[in-house]
PDB file of C-alpha atoms and ligand atoms in Angstrom:
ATOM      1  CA  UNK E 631     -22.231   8.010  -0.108  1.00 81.00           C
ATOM      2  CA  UNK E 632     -18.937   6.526   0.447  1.00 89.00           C
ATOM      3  CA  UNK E 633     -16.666   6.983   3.986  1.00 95.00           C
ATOM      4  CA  UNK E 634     -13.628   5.494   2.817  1.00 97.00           C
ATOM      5  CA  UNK E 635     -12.430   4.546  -0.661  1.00 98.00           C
ATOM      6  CA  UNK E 636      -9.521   2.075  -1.330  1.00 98.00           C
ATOM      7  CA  UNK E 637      -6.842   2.625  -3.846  1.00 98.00           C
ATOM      8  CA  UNK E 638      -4.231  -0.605  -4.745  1.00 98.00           C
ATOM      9  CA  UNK E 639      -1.499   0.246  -6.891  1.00 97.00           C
ATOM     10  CA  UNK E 640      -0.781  -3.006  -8.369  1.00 97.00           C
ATOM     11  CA  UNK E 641       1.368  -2.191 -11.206  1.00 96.00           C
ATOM     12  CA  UNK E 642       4.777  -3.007  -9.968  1.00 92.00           C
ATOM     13  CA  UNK E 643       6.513  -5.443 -12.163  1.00 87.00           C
ATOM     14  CA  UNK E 644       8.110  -6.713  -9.113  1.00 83.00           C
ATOM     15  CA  UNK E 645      11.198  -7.668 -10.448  1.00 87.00           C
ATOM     16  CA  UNK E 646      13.040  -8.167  -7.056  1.00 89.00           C
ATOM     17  CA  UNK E 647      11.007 -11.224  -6.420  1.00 90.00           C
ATOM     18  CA  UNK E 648      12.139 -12.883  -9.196  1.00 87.00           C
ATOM     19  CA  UNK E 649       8.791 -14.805 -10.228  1.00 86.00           C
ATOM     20  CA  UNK E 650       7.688 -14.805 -14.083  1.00 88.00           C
ATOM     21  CA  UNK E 651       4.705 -12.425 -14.023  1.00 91.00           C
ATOM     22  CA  UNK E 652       4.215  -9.061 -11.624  1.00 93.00           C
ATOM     23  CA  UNK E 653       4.200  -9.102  -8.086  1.00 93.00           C
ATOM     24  CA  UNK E 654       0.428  -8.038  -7.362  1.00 96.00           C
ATOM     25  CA  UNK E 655      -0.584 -11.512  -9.121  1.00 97.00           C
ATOM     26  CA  UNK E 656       2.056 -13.981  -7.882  1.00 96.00           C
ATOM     27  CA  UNK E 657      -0.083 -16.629  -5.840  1.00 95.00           C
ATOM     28  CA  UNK E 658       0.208 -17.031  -2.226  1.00 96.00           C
ATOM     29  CA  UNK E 659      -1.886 -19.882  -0.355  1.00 94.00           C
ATOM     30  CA  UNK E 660      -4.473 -20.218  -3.293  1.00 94.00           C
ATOM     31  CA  UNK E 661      -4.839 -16.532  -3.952  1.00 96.00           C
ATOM     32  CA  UNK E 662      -2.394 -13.733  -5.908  1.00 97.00           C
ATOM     33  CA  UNK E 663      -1.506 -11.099  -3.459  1.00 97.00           C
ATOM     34  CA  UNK E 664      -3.624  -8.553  -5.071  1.00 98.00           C
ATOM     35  CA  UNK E 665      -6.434 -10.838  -4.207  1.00 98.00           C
ATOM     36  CA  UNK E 666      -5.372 -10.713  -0.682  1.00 98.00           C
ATOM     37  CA  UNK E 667      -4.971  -7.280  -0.390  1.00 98.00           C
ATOM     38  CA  UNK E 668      -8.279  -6.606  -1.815  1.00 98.00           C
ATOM     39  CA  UNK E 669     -10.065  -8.871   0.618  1.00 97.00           C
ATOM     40  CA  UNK E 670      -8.799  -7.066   3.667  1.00 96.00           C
ATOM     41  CA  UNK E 671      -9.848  -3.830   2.286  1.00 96.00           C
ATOM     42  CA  UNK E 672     -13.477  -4.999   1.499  1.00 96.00           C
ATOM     43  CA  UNK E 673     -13.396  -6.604   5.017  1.00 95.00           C
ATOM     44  CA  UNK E 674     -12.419  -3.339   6.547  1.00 96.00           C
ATOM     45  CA  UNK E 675     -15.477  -1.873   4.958  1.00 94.00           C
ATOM     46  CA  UNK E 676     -14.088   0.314   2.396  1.00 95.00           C
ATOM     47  CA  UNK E 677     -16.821   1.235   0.429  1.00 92.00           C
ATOM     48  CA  UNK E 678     -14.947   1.884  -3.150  1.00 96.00           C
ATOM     49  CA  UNK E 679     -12.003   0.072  -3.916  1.00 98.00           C
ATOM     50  CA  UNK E 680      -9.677   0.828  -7.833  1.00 98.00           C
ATOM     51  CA  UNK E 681      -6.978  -1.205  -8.214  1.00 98.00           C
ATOM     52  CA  UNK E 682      -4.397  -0.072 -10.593  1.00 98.00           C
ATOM     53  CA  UNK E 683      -2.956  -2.900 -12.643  1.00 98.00           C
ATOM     54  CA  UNK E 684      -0.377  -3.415 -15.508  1.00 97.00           C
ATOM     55  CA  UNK E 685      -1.973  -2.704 -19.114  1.00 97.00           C
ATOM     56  CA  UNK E 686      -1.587  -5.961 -20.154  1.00 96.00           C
ATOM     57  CA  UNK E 687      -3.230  -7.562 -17.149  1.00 97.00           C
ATOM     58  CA  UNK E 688      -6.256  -5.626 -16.676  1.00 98.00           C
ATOM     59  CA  UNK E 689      -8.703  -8.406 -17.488  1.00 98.00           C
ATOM     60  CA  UNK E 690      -7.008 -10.450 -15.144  1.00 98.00           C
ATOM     61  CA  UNK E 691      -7.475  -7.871 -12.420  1.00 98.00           C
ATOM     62  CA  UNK E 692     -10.846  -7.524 -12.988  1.00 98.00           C
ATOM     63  CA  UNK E 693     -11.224 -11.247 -12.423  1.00 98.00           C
ATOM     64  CA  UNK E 694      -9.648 -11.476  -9.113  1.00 98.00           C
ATOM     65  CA  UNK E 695     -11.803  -8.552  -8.326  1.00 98.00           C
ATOM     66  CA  UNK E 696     -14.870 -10.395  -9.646  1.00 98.00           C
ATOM     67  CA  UNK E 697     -14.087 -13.187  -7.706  1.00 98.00           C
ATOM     68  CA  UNK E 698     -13.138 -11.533  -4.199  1.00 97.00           C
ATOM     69  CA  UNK E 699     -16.249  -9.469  -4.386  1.00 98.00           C
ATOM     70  CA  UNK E 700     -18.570 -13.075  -5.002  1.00 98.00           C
ATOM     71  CA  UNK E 701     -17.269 -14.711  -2.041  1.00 97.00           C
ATOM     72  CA  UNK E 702     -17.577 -11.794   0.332  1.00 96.00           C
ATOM     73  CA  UNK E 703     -20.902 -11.075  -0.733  1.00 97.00           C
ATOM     74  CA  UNK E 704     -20.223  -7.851  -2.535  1.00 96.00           C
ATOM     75  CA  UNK E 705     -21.102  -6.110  -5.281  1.00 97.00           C
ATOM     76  CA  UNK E 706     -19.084  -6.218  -8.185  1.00 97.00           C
ATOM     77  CA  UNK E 707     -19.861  -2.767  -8.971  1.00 96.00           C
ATOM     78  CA  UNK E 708     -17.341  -1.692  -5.172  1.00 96.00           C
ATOM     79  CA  UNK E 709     -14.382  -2.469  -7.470  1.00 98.00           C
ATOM     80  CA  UNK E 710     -13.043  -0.762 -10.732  1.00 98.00           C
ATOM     81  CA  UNK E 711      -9.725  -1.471 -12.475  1.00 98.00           C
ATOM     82  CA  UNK E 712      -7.567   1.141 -14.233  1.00 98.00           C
ATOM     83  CA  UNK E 713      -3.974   0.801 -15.839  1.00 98.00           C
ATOM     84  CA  UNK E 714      -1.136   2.159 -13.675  1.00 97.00           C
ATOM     85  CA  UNK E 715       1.117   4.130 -14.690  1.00 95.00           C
ATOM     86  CA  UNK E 716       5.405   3.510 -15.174  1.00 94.00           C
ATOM     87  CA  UNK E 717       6.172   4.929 -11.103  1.00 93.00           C
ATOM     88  CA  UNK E 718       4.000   4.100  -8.366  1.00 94.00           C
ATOM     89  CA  UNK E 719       2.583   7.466  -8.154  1.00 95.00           C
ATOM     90  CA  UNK E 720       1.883   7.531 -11.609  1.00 95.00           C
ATOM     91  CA  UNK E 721      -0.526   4.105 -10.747  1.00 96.00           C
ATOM     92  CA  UNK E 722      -1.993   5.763  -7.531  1.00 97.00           C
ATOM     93  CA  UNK E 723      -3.154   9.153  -9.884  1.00 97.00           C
ATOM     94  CA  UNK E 724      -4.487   7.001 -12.206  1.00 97.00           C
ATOM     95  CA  UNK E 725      -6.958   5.525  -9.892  1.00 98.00           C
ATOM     96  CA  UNK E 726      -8.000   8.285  -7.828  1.00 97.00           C
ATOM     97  CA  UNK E 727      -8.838  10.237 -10.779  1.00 97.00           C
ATOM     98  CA  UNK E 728     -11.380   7.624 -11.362  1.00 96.00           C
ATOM     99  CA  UNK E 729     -12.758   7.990  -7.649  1.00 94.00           C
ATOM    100  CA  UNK E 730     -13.664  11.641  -8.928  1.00 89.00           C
ATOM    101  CA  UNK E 731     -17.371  11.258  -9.375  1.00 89.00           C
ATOM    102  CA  UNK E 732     -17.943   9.233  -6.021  1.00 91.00           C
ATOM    103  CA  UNK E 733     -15.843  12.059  -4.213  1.00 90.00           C
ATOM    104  CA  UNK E 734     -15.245   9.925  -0.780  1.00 97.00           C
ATOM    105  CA  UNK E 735     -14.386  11.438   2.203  1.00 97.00           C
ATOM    106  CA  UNK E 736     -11.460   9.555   3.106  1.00 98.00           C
ATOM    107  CA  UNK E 737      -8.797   7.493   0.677  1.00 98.00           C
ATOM    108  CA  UNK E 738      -6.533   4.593   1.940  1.00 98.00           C
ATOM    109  CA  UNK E 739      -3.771   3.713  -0.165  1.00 98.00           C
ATOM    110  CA  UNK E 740      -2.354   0.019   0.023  1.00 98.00           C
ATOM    111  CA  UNK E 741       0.210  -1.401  -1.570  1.00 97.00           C
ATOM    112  CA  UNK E 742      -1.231  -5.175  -3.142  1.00 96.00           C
ATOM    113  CA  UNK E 743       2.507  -6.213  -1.763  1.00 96.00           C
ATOM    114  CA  UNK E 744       1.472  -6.102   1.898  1.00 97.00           C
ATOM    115  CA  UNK E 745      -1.434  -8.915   1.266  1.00 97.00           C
ATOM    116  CA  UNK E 746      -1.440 -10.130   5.010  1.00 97.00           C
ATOM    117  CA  UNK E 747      -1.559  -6.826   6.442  1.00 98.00           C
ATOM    118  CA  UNK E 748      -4.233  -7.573   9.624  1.00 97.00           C
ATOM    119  CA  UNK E 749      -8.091  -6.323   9.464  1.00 96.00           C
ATOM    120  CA  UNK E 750      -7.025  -4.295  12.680  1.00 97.00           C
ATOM    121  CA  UNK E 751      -4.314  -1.655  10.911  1.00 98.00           C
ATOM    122  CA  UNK E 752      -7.313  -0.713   8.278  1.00 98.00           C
ATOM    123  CA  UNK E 753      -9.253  -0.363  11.307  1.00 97.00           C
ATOM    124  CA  UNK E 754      -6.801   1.585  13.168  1.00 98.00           C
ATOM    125  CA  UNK E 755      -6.163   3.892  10.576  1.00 98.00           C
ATOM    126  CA  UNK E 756      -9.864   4.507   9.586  1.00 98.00           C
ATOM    127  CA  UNK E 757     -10.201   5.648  13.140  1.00 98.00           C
ATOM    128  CA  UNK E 758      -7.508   8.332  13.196  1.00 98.00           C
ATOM    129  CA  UNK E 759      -9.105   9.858  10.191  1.00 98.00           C
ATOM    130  CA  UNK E 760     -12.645   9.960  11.854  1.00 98.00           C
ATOM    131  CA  UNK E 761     -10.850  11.515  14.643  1.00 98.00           C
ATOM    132  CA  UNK E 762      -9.373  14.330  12.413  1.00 98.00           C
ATOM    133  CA  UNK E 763      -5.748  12.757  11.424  1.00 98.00           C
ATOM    134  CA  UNK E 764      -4.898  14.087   7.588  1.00 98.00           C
ATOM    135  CA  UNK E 765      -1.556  11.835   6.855  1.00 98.00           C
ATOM    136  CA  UNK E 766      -1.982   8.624   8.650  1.00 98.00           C
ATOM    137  CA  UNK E 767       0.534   6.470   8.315  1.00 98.00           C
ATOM    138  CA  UNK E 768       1.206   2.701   9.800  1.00 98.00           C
ATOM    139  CA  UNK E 769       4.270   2.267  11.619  1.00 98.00           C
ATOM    140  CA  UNK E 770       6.615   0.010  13.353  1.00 98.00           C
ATOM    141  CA  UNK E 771       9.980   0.226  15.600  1.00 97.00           C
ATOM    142  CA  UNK E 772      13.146  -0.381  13.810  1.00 96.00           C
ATOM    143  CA  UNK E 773      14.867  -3.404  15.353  1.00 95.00           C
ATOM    144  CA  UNK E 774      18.284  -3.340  14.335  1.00 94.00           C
ATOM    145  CA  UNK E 775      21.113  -0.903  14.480  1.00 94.00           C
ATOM    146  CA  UNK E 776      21.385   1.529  11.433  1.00 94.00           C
ATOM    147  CA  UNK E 777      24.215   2.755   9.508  1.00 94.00           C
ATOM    148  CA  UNK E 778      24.857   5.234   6.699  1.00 92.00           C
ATOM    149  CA  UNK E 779      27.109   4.925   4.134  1.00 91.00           C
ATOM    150  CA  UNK E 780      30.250   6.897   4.267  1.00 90.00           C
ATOM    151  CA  UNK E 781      31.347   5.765   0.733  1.00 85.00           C
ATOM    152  CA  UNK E 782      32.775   2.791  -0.967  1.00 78.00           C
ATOM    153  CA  UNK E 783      35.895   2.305  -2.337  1.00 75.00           C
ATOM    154  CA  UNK E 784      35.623  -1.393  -3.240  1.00 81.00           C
ATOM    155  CA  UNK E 785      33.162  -4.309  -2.102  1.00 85.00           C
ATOM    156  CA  UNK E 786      33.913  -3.216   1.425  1.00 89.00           C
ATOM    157  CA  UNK E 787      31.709  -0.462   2.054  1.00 91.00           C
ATOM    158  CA  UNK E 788      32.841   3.022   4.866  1.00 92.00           C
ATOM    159  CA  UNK E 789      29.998   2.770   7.405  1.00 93.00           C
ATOM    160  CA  UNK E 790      29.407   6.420   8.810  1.00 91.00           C
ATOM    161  CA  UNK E 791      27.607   6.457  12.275  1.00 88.00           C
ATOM    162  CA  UNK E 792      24.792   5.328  13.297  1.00 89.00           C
ATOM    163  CA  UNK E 793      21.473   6.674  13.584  1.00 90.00           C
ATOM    164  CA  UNK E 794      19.568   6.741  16.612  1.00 93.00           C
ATOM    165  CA  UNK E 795      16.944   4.088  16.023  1.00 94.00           C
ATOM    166  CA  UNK E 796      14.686   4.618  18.831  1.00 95.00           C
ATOM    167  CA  UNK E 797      13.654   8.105  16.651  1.00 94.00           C
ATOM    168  CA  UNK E 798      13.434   5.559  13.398  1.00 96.00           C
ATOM    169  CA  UNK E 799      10.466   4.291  12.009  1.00 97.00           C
ATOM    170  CA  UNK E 800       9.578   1.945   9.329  1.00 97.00           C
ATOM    171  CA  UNK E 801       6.436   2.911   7.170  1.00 97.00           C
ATOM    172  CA  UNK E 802       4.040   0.697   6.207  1.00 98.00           C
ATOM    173  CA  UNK E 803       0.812   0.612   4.462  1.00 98.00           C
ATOM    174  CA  UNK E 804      -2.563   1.397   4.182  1.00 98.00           C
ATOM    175  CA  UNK E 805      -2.125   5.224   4.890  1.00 98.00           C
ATOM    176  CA  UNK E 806      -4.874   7.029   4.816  1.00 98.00           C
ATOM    177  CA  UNK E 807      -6.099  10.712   3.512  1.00 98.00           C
ATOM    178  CA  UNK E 808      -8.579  12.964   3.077  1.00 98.00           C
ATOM    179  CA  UNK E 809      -9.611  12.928  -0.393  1.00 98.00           C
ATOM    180  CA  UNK E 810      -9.206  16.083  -1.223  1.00 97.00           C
ATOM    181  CA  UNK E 811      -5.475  16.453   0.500  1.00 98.00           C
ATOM    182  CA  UNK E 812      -4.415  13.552  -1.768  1.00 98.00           C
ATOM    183  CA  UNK E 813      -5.785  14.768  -4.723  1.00 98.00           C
ATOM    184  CA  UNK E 814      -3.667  18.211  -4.111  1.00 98.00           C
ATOM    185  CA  UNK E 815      -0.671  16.162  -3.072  1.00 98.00           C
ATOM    186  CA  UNK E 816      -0.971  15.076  -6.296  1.00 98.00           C
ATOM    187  CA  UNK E 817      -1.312  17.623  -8.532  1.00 97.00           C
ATOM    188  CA  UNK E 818       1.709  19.650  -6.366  1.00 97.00           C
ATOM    189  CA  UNK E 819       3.761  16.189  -6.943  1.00 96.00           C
ATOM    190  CA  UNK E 820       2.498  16.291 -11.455  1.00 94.00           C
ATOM    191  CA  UNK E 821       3.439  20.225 -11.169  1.00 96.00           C
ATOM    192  CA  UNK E 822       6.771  19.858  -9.520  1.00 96.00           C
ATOM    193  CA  UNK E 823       8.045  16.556 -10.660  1.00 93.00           C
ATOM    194  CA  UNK E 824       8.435  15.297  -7.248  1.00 92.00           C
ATOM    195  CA  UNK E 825       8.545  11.877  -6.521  1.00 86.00           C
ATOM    196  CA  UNK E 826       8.194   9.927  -3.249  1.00 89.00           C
ATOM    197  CA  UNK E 827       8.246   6.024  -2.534  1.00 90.00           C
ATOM    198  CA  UNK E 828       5.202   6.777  -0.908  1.00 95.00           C
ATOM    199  CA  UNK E 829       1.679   9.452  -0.304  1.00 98.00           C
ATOM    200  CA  UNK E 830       2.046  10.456   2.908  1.00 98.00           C
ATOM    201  CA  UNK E 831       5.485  11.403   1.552  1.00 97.00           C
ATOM    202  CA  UNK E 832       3.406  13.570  -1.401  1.00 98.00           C
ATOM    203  CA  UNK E 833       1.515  15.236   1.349  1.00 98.00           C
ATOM    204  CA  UNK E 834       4.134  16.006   3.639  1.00 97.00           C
ATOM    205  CA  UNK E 835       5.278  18.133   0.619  1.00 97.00           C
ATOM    206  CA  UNK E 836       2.252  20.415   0.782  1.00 98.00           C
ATOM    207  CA  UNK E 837       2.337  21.114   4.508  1.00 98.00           C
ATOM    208  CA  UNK E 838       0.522  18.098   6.185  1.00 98.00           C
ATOM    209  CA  UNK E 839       2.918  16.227   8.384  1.00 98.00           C
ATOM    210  CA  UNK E 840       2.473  12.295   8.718  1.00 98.00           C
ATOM    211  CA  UNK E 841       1.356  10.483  11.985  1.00 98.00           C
ATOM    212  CA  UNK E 842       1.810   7.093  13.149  1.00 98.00           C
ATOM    213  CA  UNK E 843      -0.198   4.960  14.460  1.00 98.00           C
ATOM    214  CA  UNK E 844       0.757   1.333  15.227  1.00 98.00           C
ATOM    215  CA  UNK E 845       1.058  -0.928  12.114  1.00 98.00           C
ATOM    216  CA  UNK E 846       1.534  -5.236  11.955  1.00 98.00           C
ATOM    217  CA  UNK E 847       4.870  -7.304  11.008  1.00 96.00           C
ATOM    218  CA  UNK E 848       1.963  -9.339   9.381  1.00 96.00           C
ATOM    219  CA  UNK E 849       1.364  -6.155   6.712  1.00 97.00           C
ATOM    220  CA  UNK E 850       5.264  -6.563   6.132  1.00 95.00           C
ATOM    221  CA  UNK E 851       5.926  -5.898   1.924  1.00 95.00           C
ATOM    222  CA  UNK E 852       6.621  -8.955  -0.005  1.00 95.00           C
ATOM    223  CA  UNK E 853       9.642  -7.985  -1.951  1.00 94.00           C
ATOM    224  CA  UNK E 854      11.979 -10.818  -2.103  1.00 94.00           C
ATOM    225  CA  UNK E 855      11.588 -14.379  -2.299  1.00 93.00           C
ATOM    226  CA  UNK E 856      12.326 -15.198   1.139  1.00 96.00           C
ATOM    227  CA  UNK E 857       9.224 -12.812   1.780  1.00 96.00           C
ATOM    228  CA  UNK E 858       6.769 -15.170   0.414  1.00 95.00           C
ATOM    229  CA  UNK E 859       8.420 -17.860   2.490  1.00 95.00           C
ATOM    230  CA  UNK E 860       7.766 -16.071   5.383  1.00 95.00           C
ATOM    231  CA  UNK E 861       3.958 -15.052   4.530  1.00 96.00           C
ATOM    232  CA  UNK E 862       3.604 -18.867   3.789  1.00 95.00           C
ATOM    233  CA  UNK E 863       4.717 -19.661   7.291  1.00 95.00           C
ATOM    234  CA  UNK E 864       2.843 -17.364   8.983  1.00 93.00           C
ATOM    235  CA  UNK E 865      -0.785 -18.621   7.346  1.00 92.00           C
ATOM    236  CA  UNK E 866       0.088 -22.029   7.919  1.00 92.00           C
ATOM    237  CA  UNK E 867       0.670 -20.736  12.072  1.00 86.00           C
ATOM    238  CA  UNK E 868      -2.579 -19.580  11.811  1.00 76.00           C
TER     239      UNK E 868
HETATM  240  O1  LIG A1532       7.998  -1.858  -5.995  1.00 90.25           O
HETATM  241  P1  LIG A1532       7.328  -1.695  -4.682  1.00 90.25           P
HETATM  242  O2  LIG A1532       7.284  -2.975  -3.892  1.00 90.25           O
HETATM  243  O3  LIG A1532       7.791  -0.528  -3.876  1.00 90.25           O
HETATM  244  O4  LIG A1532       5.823  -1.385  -5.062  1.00 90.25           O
HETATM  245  C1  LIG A1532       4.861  -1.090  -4.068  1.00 90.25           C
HETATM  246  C2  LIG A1532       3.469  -1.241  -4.667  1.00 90.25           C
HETATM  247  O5  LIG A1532       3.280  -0.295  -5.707  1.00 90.25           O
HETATM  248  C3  LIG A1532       3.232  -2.633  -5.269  1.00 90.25           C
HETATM  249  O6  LIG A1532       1.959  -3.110  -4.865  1.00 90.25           O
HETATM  250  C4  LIG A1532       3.321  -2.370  -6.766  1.00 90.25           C
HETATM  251  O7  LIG A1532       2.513  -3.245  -7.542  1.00 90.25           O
HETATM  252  C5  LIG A1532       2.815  -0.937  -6.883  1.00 90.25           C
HETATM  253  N1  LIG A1532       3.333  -0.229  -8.084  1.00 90.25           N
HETATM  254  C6  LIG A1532       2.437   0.296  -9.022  1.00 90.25           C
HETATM  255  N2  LIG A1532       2.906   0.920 -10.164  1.00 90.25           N
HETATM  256  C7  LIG A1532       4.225   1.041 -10.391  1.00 90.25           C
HETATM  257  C8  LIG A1532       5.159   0.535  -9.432  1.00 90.25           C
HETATM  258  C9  LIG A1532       4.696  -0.087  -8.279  1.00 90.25           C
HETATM  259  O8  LIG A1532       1.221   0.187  -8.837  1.00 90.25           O
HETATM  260  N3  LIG A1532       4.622   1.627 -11.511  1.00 90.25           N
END
């Protein structure tokens, strides 16, 4: 039986970082950040792991997977690949429909973008579901000031006031669920047409309120170049 299953969508085209292929299998330090991602999950001792990827880069997916699994000592057999879907939460209910027959107790959902996210925010949220958490959910303070936009009458933009950000928190991933809670987050999200840029999101839509624990600026997304810069940097530090 499986604890803990892993889900990676990984079907972003990633256009923001402005690199010729998707974002999940851009290289960073000799792996693609899919590769990353999938390493910390297996290292966190998730039992299961599907990754969605893009259609046209499955058999590259399944490579990466191959070769993660082979140099932790795996089984190849922990990982399966499915094709995403056009929205992110198209790519996550694409995969955990495939976790249906091993029916894990608990799902973590990471995005491949956050490929240096430490062992110990896996660990941490792992922990709050064994202690009976339902929408876990890694978080950090917010460190500068925030502003909403009034409205914009040229390049010069009305800045409204700003938001209290000692009550503002930034979201990061893996958040974790029981199974069955994201599987009915996702139906309610199919039946409704609701979309969130992220599950716990989905679940707070059905009644189940997200929690924080304490996440990592290491597990910060790559989105823009100067992202990968920064990863770079930081496993050269290490
Ligand atoms: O675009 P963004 O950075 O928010 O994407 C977050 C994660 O969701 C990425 O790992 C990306 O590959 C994944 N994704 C997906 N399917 C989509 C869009 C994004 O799996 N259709």
């Amino acid at each position: 039986v499986v604890e803990t299953a892993l889900i990676i969508p990984a079907a972003g085209s990633g256009t923001r970082l402005g690199a010729d292929r998707p974002k999940a299998f851009v290289e960073l330090a000799g792996r693609t950040l899919l590769a990353w991602s999938l390493r910390s999950g297996l290292r966190a001792g998730c039992g299961l792991t599907v990754i969605a990827a893009p259609a046209d880069l499955l058999e590259e997916a399944r490579a990466i997977a191959d070769a993660e699994c082979d140099s932790l000592n795996v089984s190849r057999s922990l990982v399966a690949v499915v094709e995403g879907g056009a929205e992110r939460t198209d790519s996550v209910s694409a995969a955990l429909a495939r976790l249906e027959t091993a029916n894990p107790s608990f799902v973590l959902v990471h995005d491949a973008a956050r490929a240096l996210t430490p062992n110990e925010v896996f660990i941490r949220v792992i922990d709050a579901l064994r202690a009976g958490e339902r929408n876990v959910v890694p978080t950090l303070p917010v460190a500068d000031t925030i502003r909403t936009v009034a409205g914009s009458t040229s390049s010069v933009e009305d800045l409204a006031t700003s938001v209290d950000r000692s009550q503002l928190r930034r979201v990061q991933t893996p958040q974790g669920f029981r199974t069955e809670d994201l599987r009915a987050a996702h139906r309610h999200a199919r039946q409704t047409g609701l979309s969130a840029t992220d599950d716990a999101g989905l679940l707070e839509a059905i009644g189940i309120p997200a929690r924080g624990v304490p996440g990592a600026e290491a597990a910060h997304k790559i989105t823009y170049p100067e992202d990968l810069r920064t990863a770079r940097a930081r496993l050269q530090g290490e």
